[in-house]
Amino acid sequence: MKRYSIFALLRNAISRHRDWPPLWRYPDPKPRYRVVIIGGGGHGLATAYYLAKEHGITDVAVLEKSWLGGGNTGRNTTVIRSNYLWDESAALYEHSLKLWEGLSADLNYNLMLSQRGVLSLAHTLHEVREGIRRANANRLNGIDAEWLTPEQVKTFCPVLNTSPGVRYPILGATLQRRGGIARHDAVAWGLARAVDARGVDIIQNCEVTGIRREGGRAVGVETSRGYIAADKIAIVAAGHSSVLAAMAGVRLPIESHPLQALVSEPVKPVLNCVVMSSTVHVYVSQSDKGELVLGAGIDGFNSYAQRGSFHVIEGQMAALVELFPIFSRMRMMRSWGGIVDVCPDASPIIGKLPVEGLYLNGGWGTGGFKATPGSGWVFAYTIARDEPHPLNAPFQLDRFTTGALIDEHGAAGVAH
Amino acid sequence: MLLIRCPWCGPRDETEFRCGGEAHIVRPPDPDAISDAEWADYLFMRKNPKGAHRERWVHAQGCRRWFNVLRSTVSHEILAVYRMGEPEPKA
């Protein structure tokens, strides 16, 4: 791998930037790998990265049915934060945030992480109480969190309408200053470049159509590019988790829904942080290109179609204009949908499945992007050691049998 | 946006309805007699198919009655609408 640096930039400027090497190879699949990862999104690539970096396992293939990072990795709204209520989630997401903070240097690839602060608004007395409780819980877990009064909210984010006369006035907000956004495509590209350099095969346009089992053990995958044998098979397929688990006869507590997002025309810098509101229901930030990037809740029905109904984005727009009257005449440029795998407790499943040799990292629902490096880190540990790391031990499939759910639906300030 | 044919009110906009998820999940008649795993299967595990899906909908802002829909989760096409208790149409 050729390292990026100011000298590399100067050297390539002399040759008019015609000699930059491709970021990754396009290898044909080998007949057998030690680990096959199904899904070439951020989480799958991060899993491959930490398998190679932390555990020395490089005989790995990442199978992607489409193009790399073309699923939810390229479709999310790039919000990163770790201010979850429960201890289990706080530890997992904070571990991820700490990895984010060093990841650009680690990968020698600029992920454009911008820790500009995540503001979660409270519009009701109940939300005020829950917000203060969550900020206190975060601080007890060593996560930065502050409670802001409406005046402090106005100072921090001046374009918000903090007038008391609106239907849902802003009564306060939690602020995580270390939260922010990153460039989602760069995450896929930077991780792909790093894993390819370590010898991992990234195989695109390779759809898994079946999981072969022998004597109760998963031994390989049938794909659109032929059969590939593997000692260990890891499903990291987001919206298609249920489909892949069903190939091995495993039922999951997951339902797939469309989550829609949209971007506006680009404008000069106007919004300096990420703003989330669960009651009025929208979350929005401004990308480095100047577009407002916004999203809200899932469509109510199950879908694999990567699109949803218009009234859902209409509701997001109404919420945006309620919170930011200044945006009322902005034009929206594009909208799209991603298929999110929602668990009943809004927490992921990261661990072994009941079939020997089969592992699952899924159920991230609407909030997986922020966890990309941490998710890959704990999943790589689980695959390499054949047991979960203490950080992901509470996130096993059997919690739905034992009842030890990690209920983050309302508690995390997640806008579903 | 879906156009859903309520069995009592006729075709109406999706905004009048709420989706109630997978249909034909039967509560175990004697919860005390089954294992935790079977109870978890009833409570949490879902088919979540890519293709034809049987699901419950309620006409929340209309007649407020529940009914079943057979719908494709790939194309969103509604393949059949049938009332509670009616035989399941073939996918």
mmCIF file of N, CA and C in Angstrom, chain A residues 31 74 91 98 115 123 144 147 149 154 157 160 163 206 283-284 386:
data_model
loop_
_atom_site.group_PDB
_atom_site.id
_atom_site.type_symbol
_atom_site.label_atom_id
_atom_site.label_comp_id
_atom_site.label_asym_id
_atom_site.label_seq_id
_atom_site.Cartn_x
_atom_site.Cartn_y
_atom_site.Cartn_z
ATOM 1 N N PRO A 31 -11.151 -21.038 -3.775
ATOM 2 C CA PRO A 31 -12.132 -22.072 -3.394
ATOM 3 C C PRO A 31 -12.374 -22.152 -1.890
ATOM 4 N N GLY A 74 -23.480 3.691 2.297
ATOM 5 C CA GLY A 74 -23.581 4.875 1.451
ATOM 6 C C GLY A 74 -24.921 5.572 1.532
ATOM 7 N N ALA A 91 -20.982 1.379 26.801
ATOM 8 C CA ALA A 91 -19.627 0.831 26.682
ATOM 9 C C ALA A 91 -19.301 0.499 25.231
ATOM 10 N N LYS A 98 -14.224 6.019 20.423
ATOM 11 C CA LYS A 98 -12.782 6.160 20.663
ATOM 12 C C LYS A 98 -11.989 5.629 19.467
ATOM 13 N N GLN A 115 -16.087 16.342 14.778
ATOM 14 C CA GLN A 115 -16.749 16.261 16.085
ATOM 15 C C GLN A 115 -17.338 17.623 16.418
ATOM 16 N N HIS A 123 -38.679 18.457 24.088
ATOM 17 C CA HIS A 123 -39.823 19.343 23.844
ATOM 18 C C HIS A 123 -40.944 19.161 24.854
ATOM 19 N N ASP A 144 -18.827 12.076 27.636
ATOM 20 C CA ASP A 144 -19.107 13.505 27.784
ATOM 21 C C ASP A 144 -20.564 13.785 27.450
ATOM 22 N N TRP A 147 -26.221 19.076 29.806
ATOM 23 C CA TRP A 147 -27.606 19.499 29.664
ATOM 24 C C TRP A 147 -27.613 21.000 29.377
ATOM 25 N N THR A 149 -29.822 24.564 28.722
ATOM 26 C CA THR A 149 -31.111 25.256 28.839
ATOM 27 C C THR A 149 -31.478 25.819 27.460
ATOM 28 N N LYS A 154 -29.843 28.076 22.178
ATOM 29 C CA LYS A 154 -29.867 29.175 21.201
ATOM 30 C C LYS A 154 -28.455 29.689 20.920
ATOM 31 N N CYS A 157 -26.618 26.791 18.883
ATOM 32 C CA CYS A 157 -27.121 26.572 17.527
ATOM 33 C C CYS A 157 -28.123 27.676 17.193
ATOM 34 N N LEU A 160 -31.730 27.487 15.258
ATOM 35 C CA LEU A 160 -32.895 26.784 15.792
ATOM 36 C C LEU A 160 -33.951 27.782 16.270
ATOM 37 N N SER A 163 -38.241 29.828 20.071
ATOM 38 C CA SER A 163 -39.374 30.622 20.543
ATOM 39 C C SER A 163 -40.313 29.773 21.410
ATOM 40 N N CYS A 206 -20.916 -10.410 -5.922
ATOM 41 C CA CYS A 206 -20.895 -11.820 -5.529
ATOM 42 C C CYS A 206 -21.982 -12.022 -4.470
ATOM 43 N N TYR A 283 -33.798 14.452 12.200
ATOM 44 C CA TYR A 283 -32.419 14.762 12.575
ATOM 45 C C TYR A 283 -31.731 15.318 11.349
ATOM 46 N N VAL A 284 -30.860 16.286 11.583
ATOM 47 C CA VAL A 284 -30.290 17.025 10.459
ATOM 48 C C VAL A 284 -28.888 17.506 10.789
ATOM 49 N N ASP A 386 -13.721 -17.279 19.080
ATOM 50 C CA ASP A 386 -14.893 -18.138 19.184
ATOM 51 C C ASP A 386 -15.690 -17.893 20.463
#
